[in-house]
XYZ file of C-alpha atoms in Angstrom:
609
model
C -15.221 13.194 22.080
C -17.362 11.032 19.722
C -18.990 8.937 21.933
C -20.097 6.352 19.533
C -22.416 5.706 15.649
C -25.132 3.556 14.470
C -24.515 1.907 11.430
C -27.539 0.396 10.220
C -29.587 3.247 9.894
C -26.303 5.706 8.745
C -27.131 7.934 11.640
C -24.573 9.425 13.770
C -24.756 10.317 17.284
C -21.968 12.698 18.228
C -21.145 14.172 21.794
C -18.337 16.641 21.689
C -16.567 17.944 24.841
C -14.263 20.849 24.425
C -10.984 21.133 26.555
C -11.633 25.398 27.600
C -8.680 27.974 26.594
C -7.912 30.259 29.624
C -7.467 33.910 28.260
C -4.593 35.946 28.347
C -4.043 39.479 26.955
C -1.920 39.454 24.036
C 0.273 42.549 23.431
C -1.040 43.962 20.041
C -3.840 44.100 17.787
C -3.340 44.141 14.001
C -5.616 44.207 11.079
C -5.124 42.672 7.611
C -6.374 45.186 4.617
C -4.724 43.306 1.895
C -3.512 46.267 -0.333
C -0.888 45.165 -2.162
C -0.987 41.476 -2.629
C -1.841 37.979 -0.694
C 1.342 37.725 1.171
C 0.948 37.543 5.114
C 4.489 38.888 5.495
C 4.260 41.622 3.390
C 3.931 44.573 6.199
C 2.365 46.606 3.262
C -0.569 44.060 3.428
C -1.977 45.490 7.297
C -3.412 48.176 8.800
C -0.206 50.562 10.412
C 2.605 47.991 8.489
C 1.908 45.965 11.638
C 2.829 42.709 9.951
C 2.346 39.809 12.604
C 4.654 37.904 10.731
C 4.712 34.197 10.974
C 5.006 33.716 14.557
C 1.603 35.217 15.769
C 1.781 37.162 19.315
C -1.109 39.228 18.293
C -4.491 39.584 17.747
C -5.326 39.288 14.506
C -8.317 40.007 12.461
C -9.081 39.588 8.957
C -12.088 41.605 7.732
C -14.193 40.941 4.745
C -14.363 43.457 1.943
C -10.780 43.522 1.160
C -9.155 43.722 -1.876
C -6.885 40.572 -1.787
C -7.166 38.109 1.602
C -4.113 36.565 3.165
C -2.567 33.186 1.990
C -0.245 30.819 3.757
C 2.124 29.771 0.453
C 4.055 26.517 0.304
C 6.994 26.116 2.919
C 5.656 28.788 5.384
C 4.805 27.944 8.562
C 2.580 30.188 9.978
C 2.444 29.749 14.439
C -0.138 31.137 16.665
C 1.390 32.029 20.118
C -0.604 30.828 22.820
C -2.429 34.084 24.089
C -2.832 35.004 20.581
C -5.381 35.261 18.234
C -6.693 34.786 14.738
C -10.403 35.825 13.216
C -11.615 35.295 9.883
C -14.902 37.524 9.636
C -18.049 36.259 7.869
C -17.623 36.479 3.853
C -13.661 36.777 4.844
C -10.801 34.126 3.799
C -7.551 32.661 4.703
C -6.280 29.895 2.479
C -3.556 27.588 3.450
C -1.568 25.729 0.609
C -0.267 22.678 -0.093
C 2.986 22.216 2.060
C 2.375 25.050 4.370
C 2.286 24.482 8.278
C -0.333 26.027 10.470
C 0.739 25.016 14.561
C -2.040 26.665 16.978
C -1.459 26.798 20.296
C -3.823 29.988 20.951
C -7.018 30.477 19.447
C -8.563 30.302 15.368
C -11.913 31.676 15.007
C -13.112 31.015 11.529
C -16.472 32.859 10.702
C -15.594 33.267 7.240
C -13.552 30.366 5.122
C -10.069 28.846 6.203
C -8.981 26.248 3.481
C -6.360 23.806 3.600
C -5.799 22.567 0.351
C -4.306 19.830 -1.103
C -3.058 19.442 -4.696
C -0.320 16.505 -6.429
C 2.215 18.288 -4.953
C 1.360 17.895 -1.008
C -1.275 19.085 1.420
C -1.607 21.779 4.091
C -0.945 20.502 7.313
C -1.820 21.059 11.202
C 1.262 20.902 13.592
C 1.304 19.792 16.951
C -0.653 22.554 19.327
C -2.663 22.780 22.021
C -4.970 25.879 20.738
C -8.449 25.677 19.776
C -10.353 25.660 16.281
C -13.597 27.917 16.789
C -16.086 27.546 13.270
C -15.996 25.275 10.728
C -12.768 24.594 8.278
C -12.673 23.059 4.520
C -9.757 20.191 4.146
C -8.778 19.113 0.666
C -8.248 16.019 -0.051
C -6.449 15.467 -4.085
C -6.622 12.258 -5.588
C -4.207 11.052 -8.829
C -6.356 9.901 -11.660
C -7.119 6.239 -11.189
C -9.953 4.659 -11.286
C -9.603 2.710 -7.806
C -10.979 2.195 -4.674
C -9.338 4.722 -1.600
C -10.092 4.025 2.217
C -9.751 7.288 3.472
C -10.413 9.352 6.643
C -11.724 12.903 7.319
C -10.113 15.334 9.977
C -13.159 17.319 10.093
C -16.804 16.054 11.504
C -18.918 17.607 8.530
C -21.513 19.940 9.447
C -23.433 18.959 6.583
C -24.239 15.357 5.019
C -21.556 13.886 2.058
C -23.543 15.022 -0.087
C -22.634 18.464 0.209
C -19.133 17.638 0.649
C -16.726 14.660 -0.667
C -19.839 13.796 -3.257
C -19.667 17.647 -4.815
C -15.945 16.267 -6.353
C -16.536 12.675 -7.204
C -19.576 10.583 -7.983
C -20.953 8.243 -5.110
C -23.522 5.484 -6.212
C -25.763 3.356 -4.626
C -28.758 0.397 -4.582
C -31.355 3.471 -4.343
C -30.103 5.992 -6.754
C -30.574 9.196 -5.803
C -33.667 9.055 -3.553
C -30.894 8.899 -0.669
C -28.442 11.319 -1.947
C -26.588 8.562 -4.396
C -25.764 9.132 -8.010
C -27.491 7.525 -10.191
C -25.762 4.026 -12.055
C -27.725 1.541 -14.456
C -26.206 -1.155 -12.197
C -27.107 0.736 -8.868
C -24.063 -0.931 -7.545
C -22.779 1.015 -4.655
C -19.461 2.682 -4.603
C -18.727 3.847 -0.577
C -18.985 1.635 2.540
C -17.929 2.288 6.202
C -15.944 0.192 8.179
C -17.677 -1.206 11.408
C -14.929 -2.598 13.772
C -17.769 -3.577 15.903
C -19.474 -6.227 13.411
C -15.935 -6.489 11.636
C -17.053 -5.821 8.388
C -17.901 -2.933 5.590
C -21.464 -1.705 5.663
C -22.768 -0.569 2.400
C -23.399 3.714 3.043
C -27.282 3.624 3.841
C -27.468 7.092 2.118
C -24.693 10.364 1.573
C -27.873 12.827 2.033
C -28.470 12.159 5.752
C -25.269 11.056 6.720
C -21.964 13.616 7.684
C -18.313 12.666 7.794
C -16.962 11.851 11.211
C -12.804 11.748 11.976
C -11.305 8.134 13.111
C -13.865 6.432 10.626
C -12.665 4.398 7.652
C -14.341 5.439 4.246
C -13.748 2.527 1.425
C -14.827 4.844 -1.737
C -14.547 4.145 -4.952
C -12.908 6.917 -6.483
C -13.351 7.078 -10.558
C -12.462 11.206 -11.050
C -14.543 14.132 -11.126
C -18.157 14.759 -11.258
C -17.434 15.001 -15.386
C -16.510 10.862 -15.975
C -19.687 9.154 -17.198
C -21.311 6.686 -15.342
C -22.356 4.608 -18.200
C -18.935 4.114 -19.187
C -16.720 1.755 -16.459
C -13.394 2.210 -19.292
C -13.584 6.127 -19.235
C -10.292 7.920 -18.629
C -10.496 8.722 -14.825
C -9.117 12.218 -13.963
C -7.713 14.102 -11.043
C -9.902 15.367 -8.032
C -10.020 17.149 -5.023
C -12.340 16.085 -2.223
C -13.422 18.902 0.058
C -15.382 18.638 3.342
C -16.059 21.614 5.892
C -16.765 21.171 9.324
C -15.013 20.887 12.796
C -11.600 20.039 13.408
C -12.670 18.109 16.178
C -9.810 16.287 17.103
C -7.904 19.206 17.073
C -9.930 20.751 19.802
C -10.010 17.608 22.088
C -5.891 17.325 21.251
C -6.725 13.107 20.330
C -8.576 10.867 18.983
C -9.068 7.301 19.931
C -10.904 4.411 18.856
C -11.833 1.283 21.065
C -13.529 -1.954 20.602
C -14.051 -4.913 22.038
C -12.540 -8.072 20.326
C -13.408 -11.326 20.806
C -10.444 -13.104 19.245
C -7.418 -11.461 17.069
C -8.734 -9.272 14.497
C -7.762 -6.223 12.133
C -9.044 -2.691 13.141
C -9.168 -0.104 11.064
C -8.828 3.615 11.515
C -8.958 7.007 10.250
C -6.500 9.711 10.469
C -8.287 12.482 12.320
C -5.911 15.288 11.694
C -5.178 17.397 9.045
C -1.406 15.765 9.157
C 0.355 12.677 8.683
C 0.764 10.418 11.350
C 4.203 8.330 12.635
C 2.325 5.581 13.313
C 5.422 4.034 14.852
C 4.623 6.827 17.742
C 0.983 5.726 17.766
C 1.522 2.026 18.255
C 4.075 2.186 20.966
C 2.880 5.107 23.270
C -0.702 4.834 22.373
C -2.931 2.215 22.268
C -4.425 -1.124 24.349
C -3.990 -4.510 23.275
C -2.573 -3.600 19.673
C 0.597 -5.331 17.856
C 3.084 -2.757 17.770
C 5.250 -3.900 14.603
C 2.785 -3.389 11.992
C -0.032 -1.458 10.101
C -1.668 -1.953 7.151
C -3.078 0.174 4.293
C -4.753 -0.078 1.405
C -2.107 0.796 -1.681
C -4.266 2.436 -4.900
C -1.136 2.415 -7.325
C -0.496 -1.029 -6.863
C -1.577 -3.278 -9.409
C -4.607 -2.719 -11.997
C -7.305 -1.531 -8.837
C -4.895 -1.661 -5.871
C -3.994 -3.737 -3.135
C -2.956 -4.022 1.064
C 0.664 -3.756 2.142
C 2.004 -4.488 5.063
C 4.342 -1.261 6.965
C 6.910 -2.325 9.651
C 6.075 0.894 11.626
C 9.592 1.205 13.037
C 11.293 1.812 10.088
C 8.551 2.606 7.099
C 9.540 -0.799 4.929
C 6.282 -2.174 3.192
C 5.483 -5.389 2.322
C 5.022 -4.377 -1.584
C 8.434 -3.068 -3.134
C 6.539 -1.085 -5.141
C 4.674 0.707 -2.592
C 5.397 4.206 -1.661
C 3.599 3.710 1.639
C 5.827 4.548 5.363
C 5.574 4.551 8.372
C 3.249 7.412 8.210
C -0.340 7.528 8.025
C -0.751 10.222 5.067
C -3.590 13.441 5.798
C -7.199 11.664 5.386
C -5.938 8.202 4.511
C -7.566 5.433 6.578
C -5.132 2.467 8.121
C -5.420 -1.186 9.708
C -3.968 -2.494 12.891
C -3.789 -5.892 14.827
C -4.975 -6.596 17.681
C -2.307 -9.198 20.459
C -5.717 -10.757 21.043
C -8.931 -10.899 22.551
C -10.436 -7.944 24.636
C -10.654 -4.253 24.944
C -8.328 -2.653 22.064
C -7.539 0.787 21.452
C -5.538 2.736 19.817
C -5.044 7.321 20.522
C -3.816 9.607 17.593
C -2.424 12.199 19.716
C -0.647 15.680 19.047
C 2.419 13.975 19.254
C 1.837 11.537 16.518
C 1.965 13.829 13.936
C 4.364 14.819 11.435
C 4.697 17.805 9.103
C 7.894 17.366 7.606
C 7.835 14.205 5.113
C 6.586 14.537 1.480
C 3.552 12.977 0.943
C 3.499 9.257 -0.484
C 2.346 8.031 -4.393
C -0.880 7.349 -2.758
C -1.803 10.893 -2.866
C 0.758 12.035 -5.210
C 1.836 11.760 -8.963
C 13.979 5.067 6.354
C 16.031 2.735 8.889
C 18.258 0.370 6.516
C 17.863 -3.468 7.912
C 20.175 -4.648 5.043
C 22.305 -6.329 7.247
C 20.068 -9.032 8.799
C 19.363 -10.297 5.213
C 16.067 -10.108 3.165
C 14.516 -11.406 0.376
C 11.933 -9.032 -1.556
C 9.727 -10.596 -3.885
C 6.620 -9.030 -6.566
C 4.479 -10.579 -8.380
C 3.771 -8.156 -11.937
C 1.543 -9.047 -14.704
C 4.093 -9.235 -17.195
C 2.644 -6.594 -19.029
C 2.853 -4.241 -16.701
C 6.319 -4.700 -15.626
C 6.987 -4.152 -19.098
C 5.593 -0.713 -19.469
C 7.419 0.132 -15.719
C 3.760 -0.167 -14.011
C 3.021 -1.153 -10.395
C 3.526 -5.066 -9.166
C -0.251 -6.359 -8.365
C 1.421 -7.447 -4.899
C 4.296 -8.271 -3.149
C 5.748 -9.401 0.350
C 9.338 -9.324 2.335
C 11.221 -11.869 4.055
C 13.793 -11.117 6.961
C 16.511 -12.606 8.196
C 17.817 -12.639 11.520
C 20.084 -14.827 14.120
C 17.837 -14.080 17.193
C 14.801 -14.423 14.625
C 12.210 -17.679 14.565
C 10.279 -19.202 11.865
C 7.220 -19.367 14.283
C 4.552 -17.010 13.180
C 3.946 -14.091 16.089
C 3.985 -10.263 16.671
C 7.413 -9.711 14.290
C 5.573 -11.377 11.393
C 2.886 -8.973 9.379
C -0.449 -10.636 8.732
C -1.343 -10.850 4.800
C -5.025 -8.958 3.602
C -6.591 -10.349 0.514
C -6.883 -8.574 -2.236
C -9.733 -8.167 -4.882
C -6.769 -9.725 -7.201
C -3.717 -11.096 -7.274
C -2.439 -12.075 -3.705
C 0.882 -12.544 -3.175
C 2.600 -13.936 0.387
C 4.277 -16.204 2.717
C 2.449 -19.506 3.565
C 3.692 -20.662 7.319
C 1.845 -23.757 8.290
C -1.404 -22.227 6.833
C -0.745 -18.344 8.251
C -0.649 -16.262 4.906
C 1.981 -13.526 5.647
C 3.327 -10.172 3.858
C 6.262 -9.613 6.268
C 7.900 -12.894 7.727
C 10.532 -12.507 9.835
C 12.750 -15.788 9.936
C 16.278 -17.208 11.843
C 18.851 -17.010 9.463
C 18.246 -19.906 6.745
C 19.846 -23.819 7.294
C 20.772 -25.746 4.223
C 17.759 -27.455 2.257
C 15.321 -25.293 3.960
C 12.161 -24.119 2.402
C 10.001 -21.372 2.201
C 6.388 -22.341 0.869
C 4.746 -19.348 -1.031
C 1.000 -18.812 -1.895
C -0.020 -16.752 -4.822
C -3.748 -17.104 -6.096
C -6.597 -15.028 -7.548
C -5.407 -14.892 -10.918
C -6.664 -12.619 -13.497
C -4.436 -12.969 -16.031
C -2.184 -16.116 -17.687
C 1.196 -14.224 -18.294
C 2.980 -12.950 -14.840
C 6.986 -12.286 -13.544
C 7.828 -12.452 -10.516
C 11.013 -10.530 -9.549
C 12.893 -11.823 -6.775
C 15.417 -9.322 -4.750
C 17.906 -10.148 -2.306
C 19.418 -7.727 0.125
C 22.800 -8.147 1.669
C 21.910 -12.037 2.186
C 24.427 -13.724 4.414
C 26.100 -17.357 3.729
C 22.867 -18.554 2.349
C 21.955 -19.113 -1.366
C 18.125 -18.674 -2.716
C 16.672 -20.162 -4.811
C 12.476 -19.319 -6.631
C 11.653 -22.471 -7.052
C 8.899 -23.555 -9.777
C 7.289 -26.804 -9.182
C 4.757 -26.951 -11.971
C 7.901 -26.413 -14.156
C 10.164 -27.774 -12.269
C 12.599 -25.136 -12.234
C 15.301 -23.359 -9.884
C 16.312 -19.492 -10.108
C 19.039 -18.432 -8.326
C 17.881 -15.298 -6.575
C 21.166 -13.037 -6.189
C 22.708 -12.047 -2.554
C 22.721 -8.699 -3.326
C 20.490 -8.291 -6.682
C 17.260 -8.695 -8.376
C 16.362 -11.557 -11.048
C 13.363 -11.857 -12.861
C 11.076 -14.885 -13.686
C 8.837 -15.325 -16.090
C 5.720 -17.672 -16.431
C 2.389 -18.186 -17.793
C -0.831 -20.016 -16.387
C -3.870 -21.930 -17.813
C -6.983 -22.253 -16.054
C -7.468 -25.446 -17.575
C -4.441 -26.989 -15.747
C -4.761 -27.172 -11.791
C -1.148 -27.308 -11.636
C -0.506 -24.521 -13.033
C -2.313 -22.380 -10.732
C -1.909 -24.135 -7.660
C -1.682 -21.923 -4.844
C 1.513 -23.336 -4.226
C 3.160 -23.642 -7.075
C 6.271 -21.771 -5.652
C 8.484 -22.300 -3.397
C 12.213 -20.435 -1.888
C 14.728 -23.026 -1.273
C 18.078 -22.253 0.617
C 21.483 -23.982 -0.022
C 23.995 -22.961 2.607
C 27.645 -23.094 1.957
C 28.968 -24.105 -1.844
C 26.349 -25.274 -4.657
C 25.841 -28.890 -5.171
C 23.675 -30.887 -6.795
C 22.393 -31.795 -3.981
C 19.620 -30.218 -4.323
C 18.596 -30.555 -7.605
C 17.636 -34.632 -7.896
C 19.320 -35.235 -11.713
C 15.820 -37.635 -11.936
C 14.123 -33.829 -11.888
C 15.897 -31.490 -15.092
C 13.269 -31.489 -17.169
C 13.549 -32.051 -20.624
C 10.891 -30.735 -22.905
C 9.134 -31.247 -25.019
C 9.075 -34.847 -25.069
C 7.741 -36.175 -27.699
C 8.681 -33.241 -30.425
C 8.623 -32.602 -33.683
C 9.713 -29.322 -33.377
C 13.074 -30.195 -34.215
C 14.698 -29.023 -30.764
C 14.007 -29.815 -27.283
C 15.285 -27.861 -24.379
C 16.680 -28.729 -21.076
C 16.790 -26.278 -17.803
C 19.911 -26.318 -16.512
C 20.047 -25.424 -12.517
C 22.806 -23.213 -11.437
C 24.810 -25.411 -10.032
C 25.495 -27.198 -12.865
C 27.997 -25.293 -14.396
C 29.977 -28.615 -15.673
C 26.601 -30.093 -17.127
C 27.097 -32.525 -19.956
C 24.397 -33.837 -22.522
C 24.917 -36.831 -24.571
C 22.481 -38.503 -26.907
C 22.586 -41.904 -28.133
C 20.245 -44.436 -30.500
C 18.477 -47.535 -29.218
C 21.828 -49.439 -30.763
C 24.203 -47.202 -28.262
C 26.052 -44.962 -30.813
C 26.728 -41.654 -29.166
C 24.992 -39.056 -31.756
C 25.922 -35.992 -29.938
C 27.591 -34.907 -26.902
C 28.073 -31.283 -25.573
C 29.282 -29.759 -22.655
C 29.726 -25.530 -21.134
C 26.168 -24.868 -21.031
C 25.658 -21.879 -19.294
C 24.048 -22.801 -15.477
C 21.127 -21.421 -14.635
C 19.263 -21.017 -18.009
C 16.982 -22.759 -20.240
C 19.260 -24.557 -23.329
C 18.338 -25.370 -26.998
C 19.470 -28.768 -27.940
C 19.060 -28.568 -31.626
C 17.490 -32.281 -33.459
C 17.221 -30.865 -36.713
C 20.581 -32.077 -38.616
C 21.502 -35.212 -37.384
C 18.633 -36.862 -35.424
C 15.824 -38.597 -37.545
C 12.055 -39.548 -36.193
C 12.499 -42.316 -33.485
C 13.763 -43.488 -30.422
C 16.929 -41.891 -28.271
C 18.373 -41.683 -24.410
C 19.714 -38.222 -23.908
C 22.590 -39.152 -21.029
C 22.742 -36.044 -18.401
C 25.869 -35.931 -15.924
C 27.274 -33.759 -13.815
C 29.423 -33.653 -10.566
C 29.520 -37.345 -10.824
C 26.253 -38.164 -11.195
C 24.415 -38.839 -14.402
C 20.848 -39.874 -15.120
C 19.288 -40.996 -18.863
C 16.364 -39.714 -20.038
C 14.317 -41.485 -23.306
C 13.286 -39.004 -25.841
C 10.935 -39.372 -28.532
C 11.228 -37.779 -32.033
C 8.105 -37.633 -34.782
């Protein structure tokens, strides 16, 4: 059991207390020679063809000196009966590869080296058992090729600083360069931090030389490849790597994990996976934990955007936040989460044998659920408009359901938005930024104010998605521009705009909006004094008019300052932006450009040089 760390001086105190095995005899003894090939079923492979096979009720030994050692290949899953055992001599190995199982419920005695690796098709994983790890085990860890940061976790507690482990496959800089263990940078800007719940904040890594890898932490590192990318060079081409750190499985051999603090208001927590498996963190936050929100976690999404950003999960059915996230309901093999405390007080939350899962591929965060389409929802990403071009990742997005026993008051069914280095992208109730709103089904004329700020670039779509939306109409509306999209029931629709610094409307926070119409479309909600015509003055020789989608009987008439009707037209198609072209019969000067539609009209002057 860890007992607890010091932060300031990057120290670790660790106390460990071992739940004992009792010992049984096991029926048979069998030896592994290896002759023929790598293949643990092969009976051609051990001493007397006294294969084990995959289900272990044997003791089992695996000797060094051998001319091939054993490997547990992808799909395989290898168990360990509970008075059974397995021993990996000094100088001996047993690998473990991506997508294999290993589930222990007698004893592992590793005095050699046990690997499970990881690679961009999956990891190896530990089932649920209640045997015990003896030794020291390497876990892989394989990262896509993106220069990003990662908040990871380690299921083993190293028994040797970072250094010698994670930092051996990836560079890790800091303020001191490398007189404590940190690569060297001409910026000395540091690249890995820890997570202390207690002072609720990241604490620059006081060193990776004196300092080992502990299970439940969070580690926010900077991941730009291999040890081959240069340093000097922040645009290099990242590349693939696998992190590797040996050491105890040490939440294997107490059977959990938990980590407590003591909040004095509502706050995030974060937390490592300690296992070498994913996690259903939909078991964790309803079976395991003290004052902790049970409808949500949070992680920290690499692929999203240019450097990444937070989703939101609904743990219950594995939905994020960010339609372009890969991320579930479970907590991937060393990736770190967030969860939210119900308020002040004692919080903790238990990763327990239970919690795991072997079964599910891994998510795009490591690698190149329950439908609620009936209750309605709205899905809605913000992309540079670049990106979205080239099929890349939205910077960040956020979901909106729909429900009749829902509320629009902000409490445990509504996901908390994180901020992001850039764009953020969520829900703004009365001031609470949000990621996952849940809502009561929508009334006519209601509204839906949405918050979007840090801007890094001036060119950005979002796309809007609606999901099996009930009775109610949506609509993304644009007040800088002062325009309407329908968002389909069923359907996507994508809008495009552009921002300048320069103009604070523009990017105000709150430029957009969703607006509901319930029942049939009416003008209603569109105020005729509001189309906008633009621009006005031109000299362009056009000027263009945005025609909202319920005005599919929209008519435009132009006359002089004398009253002659110059040009009248009618069937524009609702819903778009129309050219109304000056050219051929409209000379510099003064005219009224008569709108109407569904009985009402509205005259607007326009100016021609």
């Amino acid at each position: 059991r860890v007992e607890g760390f010091g932060t300031n001086s990057g120290d670790y105190a660790l106390a460990v207390s071992c739940i004992p095995v009792e010992p049984c005899a096991s029926t048979m003894s069998t030896t592994w020679t290896g002759a023929v090939n790598s293949d643990w079923t092969n009976a051609d492979n051990w001493e007397n063809n006294d294969a084990p096979g995959l289900s272990v009720d044997a003791n089992v030994t695996i000797p060094v000196g051998m001319p091939n050692y054993p490997v547990i290949t992808s799909g395989q899953e290898l168990y360990i009966g509970e008075c059974s055992t397995v021993t990996v001599d000094l100088l001996a190995t047993l690998t473990v590869n991506p997508n294999a199982v290993v589930i222990n419920d007698g004893m592992v005695t590793n005095n050699g080296t046990t690997t499970f690796e990881s690679d961009s098709t999956g990891s190896a994983y530990i089932g649920s058992g209640v045997g015990m790890f003896v030794g020291d085990y390497t876990v892989e860890r394989y990262i896509p090729a993106k220069r990003a940061y990662r908040q990871l976790g380690s299921p083993v507690t190293t028994s040797t600083p970072i250094s010698e482990n994670w930092q051996l496959d990836t560079h890790i800089t800091g303020p001191a360069g490398n007189a404590d263990g940190f690569d060297v940078t001409q910026t000395g800007n540091p690249s890995m931090y820890i997570y202390d719940n207690d002072v609720y904040e990241y604490v620059q890594m006081a060193n990776t030389n004196a300092t080992n890898l502990m299970p439940g932490m969070m580690y926010h590192i900077l991941i730009r490849g291999d040890r081959t990318i240069d340093l000097t060079n922040n645009t290099a081409t990242p590349s693939v790597t696998t992190l590797r750190a040996t050491g105890e499985l040490t939440a294997e051999n107490e059977g959990s994990k938990t980590i407590s603090v003591n909040v004095p208001d509502q706050r995030f927590i974060a937390a490592g996976n300690p296992f070498q498996s994913q996690v259903d963190m939909n078991s964790v936050l309803t079976t395991s934990t003290t004052n902790i929100s049970s409808n949500f976690y949070w992680v920290w999404d690499p692929t999203l955007g240019a450097r990444g950003a937070y989703t939101a999960v609904m743990a219950s059915t594995g939905t994020a936040s960010a339609g372009d996230s890969d991320a579930n309901q479970y907590l991937q093999a060393g990736q770190a989460g967030w969860v939210y405390t119900a308020g002040a007080g004692q919080s903790s939350i238990s990763f327990t044998q239970a919690s795991k899962n072997t079964s599910m591929p891994e998510t795009a965060v490591f690698r190149d659920a329950s439908d609620l389409a009936s209750q309605g929802q709205l899905r809605l990403s913000l992309y540079e408009s670049s990106a979205l071009a080239n099929n890349q990742t939205a910077t960040d997005g956020l979901l909106i359901l729909f429900d009749n026993d829902g509320n629009n008051a902000v409490d445990a069914n509504d996901a908390l938005n994180i901020s992001n280095l850039d764009e953020n992208f969520a829900s703004n109730n009365d001031g609470v930024l949000l990621s996952i709103e849940s809502r009561d089904m929508p009334e006519d004329a209601e509204e839906i104010q949405l918050e979007i700020n840090t801007y890094r670039n001036t060119n950005y779509t979002i796309v809007a998605e609606g999901i099996a939306m009930q009775d109610a109409t949506a609509f993304l509306y644009d007040s800088f521009a002062n325009i309407y999209t329908q968002i389909p029931q069923s359907g996507s629709v994508s809008y495009d705009y552009a921002i300048d610094s320069e103009i604070s409307g523009s990017i105000d926070s709150s430029r957009f909006t969703i607006v509901f119409t319930v029942g049939a479309l009416s003008t209603s909600i569109f105020d005729m004094e509001e189309i906008l015509l633009y621009p006005n003055p031109t000299n362009i020789g056009k000027f263009y008019l945005n025609v909202p989608l319920s005005m599919d009987d929209l008519e435009v008439t132009i006359y002089d300052v004398l009253g002659a009707k110059l040009y009248n037209e009618t069937g524009f198609t609702a819903g778009r932006k129309v050219t109304i072209d000056t050219s051929s019969n409209l000379s510099m000067g003064t005219y009224f450009v008569e709108l109407s539609s569904q009985g009402k009209t509205t005259v607007k002057k326009l100016i021609i040089n």
